[in-house]
mmCIF file of C-alpha atoms in Angstrom:
data_model
loop_
_atom_site.group_PDB
_atom_site.id
_atom_site.type_symbol
_atom_site.label_atom_id
_atom_site.label_comp_id
_atom_site.label_asym_id
_atom_site.label_seq_id
_atom_site.Cartn_x
_atom_site.Cartn_y
_atom_site.Cartn_z
ATOM 1 C CA MET A 1 220.254 57.113 44.621
ATOM 2 C CA GLU A 2 223.276 55.292 45.818
ATOM 3 C CA GLU A 3 222.906 51.592 45.489
ATOM 4 C CA LYS A 4 223.903 49.304 48.428
ATOM 5 C CA GLN A 5 226.264 46.617 47.470
ATOM 6 C CA LEU A 6 225.324 43.181 48.766
ATOM 7 C CA ASN A 7 228.001 40.820 50.024
ATOM 8 C CA THR A 8 228.446 37.694 48.126
ATOM 9 C CA PRO A 9 228.281 34.374 49.958
ATOM 10 C CA GLU A 10 232.027 34.206 49.927
ATOM 11 C CA GLU A 11 232.187 37.561 51.626
ATOM 12 C CA GLN A 12 229.687 36.773 54.460
ATOM 13 C CA PRO A 13 231.304 37.041 58.073
ATOM 14 C CA VAL A 14 232.122 33.688 59.667
ATOM 15 C CA PRO A 15 230.665 33.265 63.227
ATOM 16 C CA LYS A 16 233.227 32.400 65.997
ATOM 17 C CA LYS A 17 233.135 28.802 67.355
ATOM 18 C CA LYS A 18 232.328 28.385 71.083
ATOM 19 C CA LYS A 19 235.006 26.666 73.232
ATOM 20 C CA LYS A 20 232.740 23.987 74.635
ATOM 21 C CA GLY A 21 235.473 21.649 76.033
ATOM 22 C CA LYS A 22 237.407 24.165 78.158
ATOM 23 C CA ALA A 23 234.733 24.739 80.814
ATOM 24 C CA GLY A 24 234.187 20.986 81.149
ATOM 25 C CA ARG A 25 237.879 20.343 81.740
ATOM 26 C CA ILE A 26 238.045 23.032 84.432
ATOM 27 C CA LEU A 27 235.003 21.588 86.167
ATOM 28 C CA LEU A 28 236.529 18.099 86.101
ATOM 29 C CA LEU A 29 239.800 19.422 87.524
ATOM 30 C CA LEU A 30 237.944 21.137 90.358
ATOM 31 C CA VAL A 31 236.085 17.931 91.172
ATOM 32 C CA LEU A 32 239.362 15.993 91.230
ATOM 33 C CA LEU A 33 241.008 18.582 93.481
ATOM 34 C CA LEU A 34 238.073 18.512 95.867
ATOM 35 C CA ALA A 35 238.180 14.717 95.943
ATOM 36 C CA ILE A 36 241.915 14.723 96.682
ATOM 37 C CA ALA A 37 241.459 17.353 99.378
ATOM 38 C CA ALA A 38 238.626 15.368 100.928
ATOM 39 C CA GLY A 39 240.716 12.186 100.850
ATOM 40 C CA ALA A 40 243.707 13.940 102.414
ATOM 41 C CA GLY A 41 241.471 15.513 105.025
ATOM 42 C CA TYR A 42 239.979 12.135 105.908
ATOM 43 C CA TYR A 43 243.466 10.605 106.140
ATOM 44 C CA PHE A 44 244.748 13.287 108.484
ATOM 45 C CA TYR A 45 241.522 13.114 110.493
ATOM 46 C CA GLU A 46 241.951 9.358 110.923
ATOM 47 C CA ARG A 47 245.633 9.831 111.730
ATOM 48 C CA SER A 48 244.774 12.233 114.547
ATOM 49 C CA GLN A 49 242.226 9.916 116.194
ATOM 50 C CA PRO A 50 244.644 7.474 117.917
ATOM 51 C CA ALA A 51 246.448 10.376 119.619
ATOM 52 C CA LYS A 52 243.132 11.869 120.753
ATOM 53 C CA GLU A 53 242.008 8.518 122.136
ATOM 54 C CA LEU A 54 245.313 8.049 123.978
ATOM 55 C CA ASP A 55 244.922 11.549 125.423
ATOM 56 C CA ASN A 56 241.516 10.491 126.800
ATOM 57 C CA TYR A 57 243.053 7.284 128.171
ATOM 58 C CA LEU A 58 245.795 9.172 130.015
ATOM 59 C CA ALA A 59 243.174 11.579 131.394
ATOM 60 C CA ALA A 60 241.291 8.552 132.754
ATOM 61 C CA ILE A 61 244.516 7.377 134.416
ATOM 62 C CA GLN A 62 245.038 10.829 135.918
ATOM 63 C CA ASN A 63 241.513 10.751 137.363
ATOM 64 C CA LEU A 64 241.763 7.084 138.378
ATOM 65 C CA ASP A 65 238.663 6.407 136.273
ATOM 66 C CA PHE A 66 238.843 2.618 135.991
ATOM 67 C CA THR A 67 235.558 2.283 134.088
ATOM 68 C CA SER A 68 236.721 4.581 131.278
ATOM 69 C CA MET A 69 240.135 2.893 131.175
ATOM 70 C CA GLU A 70 238.552 -0.520 130.820
ATOM 71 C CA GLY A 71 236.388 0.682 127.912
ATOM 72 C CA MET A 72 239.422 2.098 126.085
ATOM 73 C CA LEU A 73 241.417 -1.143 126.262
ATOM 74 C CA GLN A 74 241.041 -3.810 123.589
ATOM 75 C CA SER A 75 241.728 -6.428 126.265
ATOM 76 C CA GLY A 76 239.408 -4.767 128.800
ATOM 77 C CA ASP A 77 241.713 -6.220 131.479
ATOM 78 C CA LEU A 78 242.823 -4.113 134.473
ATOM 79 C CA SER A 79 243.834 -6.998 136.741
ATOM 80 C CA ALA A 80 247.514 -5.907 136.672
ATOM 81 C CA LEU A 81 246.535 -2.958 138.877
ATOM 82 C CA ASP A 82 245.494 -5.302 141.673
ATOM 83 C CA ASN A 83 249.069 -6.555 142.172
ATOM 84 C CA ALA A 84 250.021 -3.020 143.195
ATOM 85 C CA ASP A 85 246.821 -2.435 145.238
ATOM 86 C CA VAL A 86 245.858 0.494 142.975
ATOM 87 C CA ARG A 87 242.201 -0.601 142.980
ATOM 88 C CA ASN A 88 242.163 -1.351 146.721
ATOM 89 C CA ALA A 89 239.559 1.004 148.201
ATOM 90 C CA THR A 90 241.651 1.422 151.374
ATOM 91 C CA TYR A 91 244.408 3.203 149.418
ATOM 92 C CA GLU A 92 242.101 5.084 147.013
ATOM 93 C CA SER A 93 242.780 8.486 148.573
ATOM 94 C CA PHE A 94 246.556 8.041 148.313
ATOM 95 C CA PHE A 95 246.593 6.876 144.688
ATOM 96 C CA LYS A 96 244.151 9.593 143.631
ATOM 97 C CA SER A 97 246.351 12.313 145.120
ATOM 98 C CA ILE A 98 249.449 10.856 143.425
ATOM 99 C CA ASN A 99 247.960 10.301 139.951
ATOM 100 C CA ALA A 100 246.309 13.735 139.898
ATOM 101 C CA LYS A 101 249.815 15.224 139.595
ATOM 102 C CA MET A 102 250.637 13.281 136.416
ATOM 103 C CA THR A 103 251.180 15.277 133.196
ATOM 104 C CA TRP A 104 251.924 14.143 129.633
ATOM 105 C CA LYS A 105 252.585 15.159 126.038
ATOM 106 C CA ILE A 106 251.947 13.172 122.844
ATOM 107 C CA THR A 107 255.263 13.259 120.972
ATOM 108 C CA LYS A 108 254.918 10.865 118.027
ATOM 109 C CA THR A 109 252.352 8.882 116.018
ATOM 110 C CA SER A 110 253.137 5.988 113.656
ATOM 111 C CA PHE A 111 249.985 5.283 111.614
ATOM 112 C CA ASN A 112 249.045 2.438 109.264
ATOM 113 C CA PHE A 113 245.845 3.514 107.462
ATOM 114 C CA GLN A 114 245.286 0.222 105.614
ATOM 115 C CA ALA A 115 245.826 -2.038 108.645
ATOM 116 C CA GLY A 116 243.932 0.210 111.064
ATOM 117 C CA THR A 117 246.798 0.189 113.577
ATOM 118 C CA ALA A 118 248.957 2.849 115.181
ATOM 119 C CA GLU A 119 251.724 3.368 117.724
ATOM 120 C CA VAL A 120 251.459 6.566 119.744
ATOM 121 C CA THR A 121 254.315 7.764 121.974
ATOM 122 C CA ALA A 122 253.605 9.782 125.123
ATOM 123 C CA ARG A 123 256.162 11.449 127.378
ATOM 124 C CA ILE A 124 254.764 11.148 130.906
ATOM 125 C CA ARG A 125 255.859 13.019 134.028
ATOM 126 C CA TYR A 126 254.685 11.336 137.228
ATOM 127 C CA VAL A 127 255.323 11.200 140.968
ATOM 128 C CA ASP A 128 258.059 8.744 141.911
ATOM 129 C CA GLY A 129 256.892 7.530 145.309
ATOM 130 C CA SER A 130 260.080 5.658 146.313
ATOM 131 C CA ASP A 131 260.817 8.055 149.194
ATOM 132 C CA ILE A 132 257.178 7.945 150.315
ATOM 133 C CA TYR A 133 257.215 4.142 150.431
ATOM 134 C CA ARG A 134 260.535 4.008 152.301
ATOM 135 C CA GLU A 135 259.336 6.427 154.959
ATOM 136 C CA THR A 136 255.956 4.697 155.159
ATOM 137 C CA VAL A 137 257.350 1.195 155.614
ATOM 138 C CA THR A 138 259.803 2.389 158.264
ATOM 139 C CA GLU A 139 257.076 4.147 160.263
ATOM 140 C CA PHE A 140 254.610 1.314 159.691
ATOM 141 C CA LEU A 141 256.999 -1.308 161.063
ATOM 142 C CA ARG A 142 257.822 0.824 164.071
ATOM 143 C CA GLN A 143 254.144 1.180 164.922
ATOM 144 C CA ILE A 144 253.371 -2.488 164.318
ATOM 145 C CA VAL A 145 256.242 -3.703 166.521
ATOM 146 C CA SER A 146 255.325 -1.209 169.210
ATOM 147 C CA SER A 147 251.715 -2.425 169.090
ATOM 148 C CA ALA A 148 252.842 -6.045 169.284
ATOM 149 C CA PHE A 149 254.967 -5.446 172.379
ATOM 150 C CA SER A 150 252.143 -3.544 174.063
ATOM 151 C CA GLY A 151 249.822 -6.513 173.464
ATOM 152 C CA GLU A 152 247.664 -4.749 170.870
ATOM 153 C CA SER A 153 246.318 -7.023 168.135
ATOM 154 C CA LEU A 154 245.170 -5.567 164.793
ATOM 155 C CA THR A 155 242.847 -7.151 162.258
ATOM 156 C CA GLU A 156 243.880 -7.279 158.598
ATOM 157 C CA GLN A 157 241.640 -4.310 157.775
ATOM 158 C CA GLU A 158 242.963 -2.309 160.730
ATOM 159 C CA THR A 159 246.493 -3.014 159.569
ATOM 160 C CA GLN A 160 245.656 -1.797 156.048
ATOM 161 C CA ASP A 161 243.951 1.290 157.444
ATOM 162 C CA LYS A 162 247.055 2.104 159.476
ATOM 163 C CA LEU A 163 249.276 1.701 156.414
ATOM 164 C CA ALA A 164 246.953 3.860 154.298
ATOM 165 C CA SER A 165 246.957 6.574 156.957
ATOM 166 C CA ILE A 166 250.764 6.661 157.025
ATOM 167 C CA LEU A 167 250.915 6.703 153.206
ATOM 168 C CA ASN A 168 248.670 9.764 153.074
ATOM 169 C CA GLU A 169 250.621 11.454 155.859
ATOM 170 C CA LYS A 170 253.996 10.912 154.155
ATOM 171 C CA ALA A 171 252.651 11.913 150.726
ATOM 172 C CA ALA A 172 251.457 15.206 152.220
ATOM 173 C CA SER A 173 254.630 15.959 154.203
ATOM 174 C CA LEU A 174 257.380 14.923 151.765
ATOM 175 C CA GLU A 175 258.361 17.033 148.761
ATOM 176 C CA ASP A 176 257.157 15.545 145.476
ATOM 177 C CA LYS A 177 259.831 13.732 143.486
ATOM 178 C CA PHE A 178 259.034 13.414 139.776
ATOM 179 C CA SER A 179 260.275 11.027 137.077
ATOM 180 C CA GLU A 180 259.766 11.081 133.300
ATOM 181 C CA THR A 181 259.386 8.230 130.851
ATOM 182 C CA ASP A 182 258.432 7.692 127.203
ATOM 183 C CA ILE A 183 255.863 4.949 126.582
ATOM 184 C CA ILE A 184 254.865 3.651 123.147
ATOM 185 C CA TYR A 185 251.196 2.620 123.155
ATOM 186 C CA PRO A 186 250.161 0.113 120.418
ATOM 187 C CA MET A 187 246.608 0.875 119.241
ATOM 188 C CA ILE A 188 244.072 -0.753 116.932
ATOM 189 C CA LYS A 189 240.777 0.302 115.353
ATOM 190 C CA VAL A 190 237.947 -1.994 116.452
ATOM 191 C CA ASN A 191 234.422 -1.442 115.078
ATOM 192 C CA GLY A 192 235.280 2.143 114.199
ATOM 193 C CA GLN A 193 236.757 2.877 117.652
ATOM 194 C CA TRP A 194 240.473 3.273 118.403
ATOM 195 C CA LYS A 195 241.613 1.293 121.437
ATOM 196 C CA ILE A 196 244.833 0.742 123.363
ATOM 197 C CA THR A 197 245.690 -2.931 122.972
ATOM 198 C CA ALA A 198 246.465 -3.707 126.638
ATOM 199 C CA LEU A 199 247.443 -2.288 130.019
ATOM 200 C CA ASP A 200 251.259 -2.344 130.045
ATOM 201 C CA GLU A 201 253.660 -2.769 132.957
ATOM 202 C CA GLU A 202 255.137 0.738 132.646
ATOM 203 C CA THR A 203 251.705 2.339 133.004
ATOM 204 C CA VAL A 204 250.995 0.218 136.085
ATOM 205 C CA LYS A 205 254.283 1.438 137.582
ATOM 206 C CA ILE A 206 253.287 5.044 136.912
ATOM 207 C CA MET A 207 249.843 4.573 138.469
ATOM 208 C CA SER A 208 251.375 2.961 141.555
ATOM 209 C CA ALA A 209 253.919 5.807 141.941
ATOM 210 C CA ASN A 210 256.852 3.580 140.963
ATOM 211 C CA PHE A 211 256.063 1.006 143.653
ATOM 212 C CA LYS A 212 257.467 -1.833 141.546
ATOM 213 C CA SER A 213 260.949 -0.312 141.637
ATOM 214 C CA VAL A 214 261.172 -0.476 145.462
ATOM 215 C CA GLU A 215 259.145 -3.636 146.002
ATOM 216 C CA GLU A 216 262.245 -5.818 146.446
ATOM 217 C CA GLU A 217 263.838 -3.328 148.824
ATOM 218 C CA ILE A 218 260.692 -3.221 150.934
ATOM 219 C CA SER A 219 260.597 -7.034 151.063
ATOM 220 C CA GLN A 220 264.206 -7.081 152.272
ATOM 221 C CA THR A 221 263.333 -4.501 154.909
ATOM 222 C CA LEU A 222 260.431 -6.613 156.116
ATOM 223 C CA ALA A 223 262.779 -9.594 156.423
ATOM 224 C CA THR A 224 265.309 -7.458 158.297
ATOM 225 C CA SER A 225 262.613 -6.158 160.624
ATOM 226 C CA ASP A 226 261.624 -9.714 161.562
ATOM 227 C CA SER A 227 265.150 -10.471 162.787
ATOM 228 C CA SER A 228 265.346 -7.083 164.521
ATOM 229 C CA ALA A 229 262.084 -7.722 166.312
ATOM 230 C CA ASP A 230 263.424 -11.086 167.486
ATOM 231 C CA THR A 231 266.491 -9.342 168.904
ATOM 232 C CA ALA A 232 264.328 -6.812 170.719
ATOM 233 C CA ALA A 233 262.230 -9.639 172.113
ATOM 234 C CA GLY A 234 265.310 -11.379 173.533
ATOM 235 C CA THR A 235 266.541 -13.790 170.849
ATOM 236 C CA THR A 236 269.683 -13.572 168.729
ATOM 237 C CA ASP A 237 271.254 -15.510 165.899
ATOM 238 C CA SER A 238 274.418 -17.197 167.158
ATOM 239 C CA THR A 239 275.710 -17.568 163.592
ATOM 240 C CA ALA A 240 275.459 -13.831 162.811
ATOM 241 C CA GLN A 241 278.562 -12.202 161.341
ATOM 242 C CA ALA A 242 280.408 -10.296 164.060
ATOM 243 C CA PRO A 243 281.782 -6.822 163.316
ATOM 244 C CA ALA A 244 285.487 -6.110 163.512
ATOM 245 C CA ALA A 245 286.771 -4.794 166.839
ATOM 246 C CA SER A 246 286.300 -1.040 167.163
ATOM 247 C CA ASP A 247 287.726 1.715 169.330
ATOM 248 C CA GLY A 248 284.721 3.952 168.620
ATOM 249 C CA THR A 249 281.484 4.293 170.534
ATOM 250 C CA ILE A 250 277.915 3.231 169.825
ATOM 251 C CA ASP A 251 276.878 6.794 169.047
ATOM 252 C CA LEU A 252 274.319 6.931 166.238
ATOM 253 C CA THR A 253 272.059 9.729 164.975
ATOM 254 C CA ASN A 254 269.409 9.909 162.260
ATOM 255 C CA GLU A 255 266.086 11.672 161.678
ATOM 256 C CA ARG A 256 264.203 9.353 164.035
ATOM 257 C CA PHE A 257 266.507 8.909 167.031
ATOM 258 C CA SER A 258 269.950 9.360 168.599
ATOM 259 C CA ILE A 259 271.832 7.059 170.953
ATOM 260 C CA HIS A 260 274.917 7.840 173.050
ATOM 261 C CA TYR A 261 276.859 5.214 175.034
ATOM 262 C CA THR A 262 277.234 6.066 178.735
ATOM 263 C CA ARG A 263 278.612 3.021 180.635
ATOM 264 C CA ASN A 264 278.620 -0.755 181.107
ATOM 265 C CA VAL A 265 278.399 -2.994 184.194
ATOM 266 C CA VAL A 266 279.141 -6.700 184.665
ATOM 267 C CA SER A 267 276.352 -8.207 186.773
ATOM 268 C CA THR A 268 274.418 -11.464 187.112
ATOM 269 C CA ASP A 269 271.210 -12.669 185.547
ATOM 270 C CA PHE A 270 268.221 -14.258 187.350
ATOM 271 C CA GLY A 271 270.004 -17.634 187.215
ATOM 272 C CA GLY A 272 273.196 -16.352 188.826
ATOM 273 C CA GLU A 273 275.196 -16.375 185.560
ATOM 274 C CA PRO A 274 277.339 -13.395 184.521
ATOM 275 C CA CYS A 275 275.743 -10.824 182.218
ATOM 276 C CA LEU A 276 276.709 -7.480 180.719
ATOM 277 C CA LEU A 277 274.542 -4.388 181.220
ATOM 278 C CA VAL A 278 274.999 -1.771 178.480
ATOM 279 C CA TYR A 279 273.667 1.725 179.204
ATOM 280 C CA TYR A 280 273.056 4.454 176.626
ATOM 281 C CA ASP A 281 270.996 7.615 176.231
ATOM 282 C CA TYR A 282 268.164 7.348 173.743
ATOM 283 C CA THR A 283 266.634 10.534 172.231
ATOM 284 C CA ASN A 284 263.453 10.545 170.173
ATOM 285 C CA ASN A 285 264.146 12.763 167.109
ATOM 286 C CA GLY A 286 260.937 11.772 165.332
ATOM 287 C CA GLU A 287 257.492 13.339 165.160
ATOM 288 C CA SER A 288 255.613 10.722 167.199
ATOM 289 C CA ALA A 289 256.101 8.764 170.405
ATOM 290 C CA SER A 290 258.581 5.873 170.162
ATOM 291 C CA SER A 291 260.999 3.781 172.197
ATOM 292 C CA ALA A 292 264.540 2.418 172.069
ATOM 293 C CA MET A 293 263.070 -1.081 171.820
ATOM 294 C CA VAL A 294 261.377 -0.100 168.542
ATOM 295 C CA ASP A 295 264.123 2.038 167.010
ATOM 296 C CA VAL A 296 267.436 0.496 168.067
ATOM 297 C CA ASN A 297 268.951 -2.850 167.168
ATOM 298 C CA LEU A 298 271.911 -3.357 169.535
ATOM 299 C CA THR A 299 273.853 -6.602 169.187
ATOM 300 C CA ALA A 300 276.753 -7.847 171.355
ATOM 301 C CA TYR A 301 279.481 -10.234 170.136
ATOM 302 C CA GLN A 302 282.091 -12.163 172.107
ATOM 303 C CA ASN A 303 284.714 -14.325 170.419
ATOM 304 C CA ARG A 304 282.930 -13.468 167.132
ATOM 305 C CA ALA A 305 279.675 -15.094 168.290
ATOM 306 C CA SER A 306 276.555 -13.114 169.138
ATOM 307 C CA LEU A 307 275.422 -13.039 172.761
ATOM 308 C CA GLU A 308 271.908 -13.875 173.882
ATOM 309 C CA ALA A 309 269.723 -11.330 175.637
ATOM 310 C CA ALA A 310 269.688 -11.710 179.412
ATOM 311 C CA ILE A 311 267.274 -10.919 182.257
ATOM 312 C CA PRO A 312 269.197 -9.244 185.096
ATOM 313 C CA ALA A 313 268.700 -10.485 188.652
ATOM 314 C CA SER A 314 268.017 -7.007 190.010
ATOM 315 C CA SER A 315 265.486 -4.480 188.756
ATOM 316 C CA ASP A 316 266.758 -1.365 187.007
ATOM 317 C CA ASP A 317 264.796 1.715 185.879
ATOM 318 C CA ALA A 318 266.944 1.938 182.742
ATOM 319 C CA ILE A 319 265.919 -1.606 181.741
ATOM 320 C CA ASP A 320 262.254 -0.623 182.049
ATOM 321 C CA ALA A 321 262.986 2.587 180.093
ATOM 322 C CA PHE A 322 264.208 0.492 177.140
ATOM 323 C CA MET A 323 260.583 -0.463 176.398
ATOM 324 C CA LYS A 324 259.015 2.836 177.475
ATOM 325 C CA GLU A 325 257.610 5.147 174.801
ATOM 326 C CA ILE A 326 258.821 8.732 175.067
ATOM 327 C CA GLN A 327 257.641 11.856 173.291
ATOM 328 C CA PRO A 328 259.515 13.651 170.480
ATOM 329 C CA GLY A 329 262.480 15.611 171.811
ATOM 330 C CA GLU A 330 262.745 13.627 175.057
ATOM 331 C CA THR A 331 265.844 11.698 176.205
ATOM 332 C CA VAL A 332 265.997 8.715 178.549
ATOM 333 C CA ASN A 333 268.831 6.494 179.763
ATOM 334 C CA VAL A 334 268.154 2.858 178.829
ATOM 335 C CA CYS A 335 269.832 -0.470 179.479
ATOM 336 C CA GLN A 336 270.132 -3.733 177.549
ATOM 337 C CA ALA A 337 271.467 -6.939 179.081
ATOM 338 C CA PHE A 338 273.481 -9.734 177.407
ATOM 339 C CA SER A 339 274.616 -13.141 178.745
ATOM 340 C CA LEU A 340 278.410 -13.445 178.943
ATOM 341 C CA LYS A 341 280.402 -16.523 177.895
ATOM 342 C CA ASP A 342 283.572 -15.369 179.675
ATOM 343 C CA MET A 343 285.397 -12.132 180.499
ATOM 344 C CA SER A 344 286.942 -11.583 177.059
ATOM 345 C CA PRO A 345 286.248 -8.282 175.184
ATOM 346 C CA VAL A 346 282.724 -7.649 173.903
ATOM 347 C CA THR A 347 282.025 -5.801 170.643
ATOM 348 C CA LEU A 348 278.771 -3.867 170.378
ATOM 349 C CA GLN A 349 277.090 -3.000 167.098
ATOM 350 C CA ALA A 350 274.142 -0.602 166.797
ATOM 351 C CA VAL A 351 271.931 -0.050 163.746
ATOM 352 C CA ASP A 352 268.573 1.541 162.982
ATOM 353 C CA ALA A 353 266.211 -1.368 163.607
ATOM 354 C CA PHE A 354 263.659 -0.495 160.932
ATOM 355 C CA GLY A 355 265.362 2.069 158.744
ATOM 356 C CA LEU A 356 266.186 1.294 155.103
ATOM 357 C CA ASP A 357 269.691 2.714 155.505
ATOM 358 C CA THR A 358 270.878 -0.366 157.376
ATOM 359 C CA GLY A 359 274.443 0.190 156.111
ATOM 360 C CA ILE A 360 274.824 2.971 158.732
ATOM 361 C CA THR A 361 276.177 1.320 161.881
ATOM 362 C CA ALA A 362 278.075 2.229 165.033
ATOM 363 C CA ALA A 363 280.448 -0.178 166.786
ATOM 364 C CA GLN A 364 282.379 -0.227 170.055
ATOM 365 C CA THR A 365 284.585 -2.762 171.827
ATOM 366 C CA LEU A 366 284.382 -3.097 175.617
ATOM 367 C CA ASN A 367 287.253 -4.532 177.705
ATOM 368 C CA LEU A 368 285.636 -6.218 180.698
ATOM 369 C CA GLN A 369 288.822 -6.808 182.719
#
């Protein structure tokens, strides 16, 4: 028999050692990577929240949702909207129709994770209502003056209702004019909720369709209309600046009316004093009934001083026609009377009584002898 040879202890096979530390290191690395990923994910999640909250805020503006806006503001103060009548229930329909057309895009976010603050920039496209306000104020003043001369008296609410009606009418008939602006909204995290710090002036201007930009012009128009109404009622300012002598005629045309000089007559007033009767054709180019008394501001100057309105001694249909309302497209010959100081030349100046383009004038010099 063949004998099996036994291995000596020195010749016994050595078992391989297990690599215990390698699996542990891989597991630790995976945990660290997951922790980093989770931290980065949380950071970017937090970074995105201010922009999302601002998006909700702008949506509330678009919908004129004052309750939601108030809850998204750190200050909780919307009183700045009242200066522009945005929260006035009378004009709610107008402002809702205007703000519904607003669009926006979030363009930039500056984020401070430690401080819990952010600045988010939005590019906003909104309706610029300057043309709407100009047309509205012009029409509103015409109607108010016409009502005053006809003896109609309106309450404050009736006056607001009339203005709101004209605003809605002009907003529907005029082509939308848009403006764009970039607004940086400061934001802060309060009790886990991101909030806009306060209602800013630019946002108020957007919500009011850029009313602030024409507010001064409207105020000047109101002041001008007061003096024009006085002229129509028979009073003039003797210190007014007289125009230079002109060889033209008091022909004037715009979207609301046209006037065309026809003749003049030297007559006497009810007191037997000399007066000048100026005749011209008045055409209503507008869309509603109106009169020369409402639309036209005709002033007469003699020796560079304005002449007072006169009441002629004899009745004249053209004088009555000056105050008569006529329908769109109609033409009537009207007459205005002025007291004369002597028989020297008289310069006439005509302007749109309640239009905002008061720089457009027509002048004519009359030789009375």
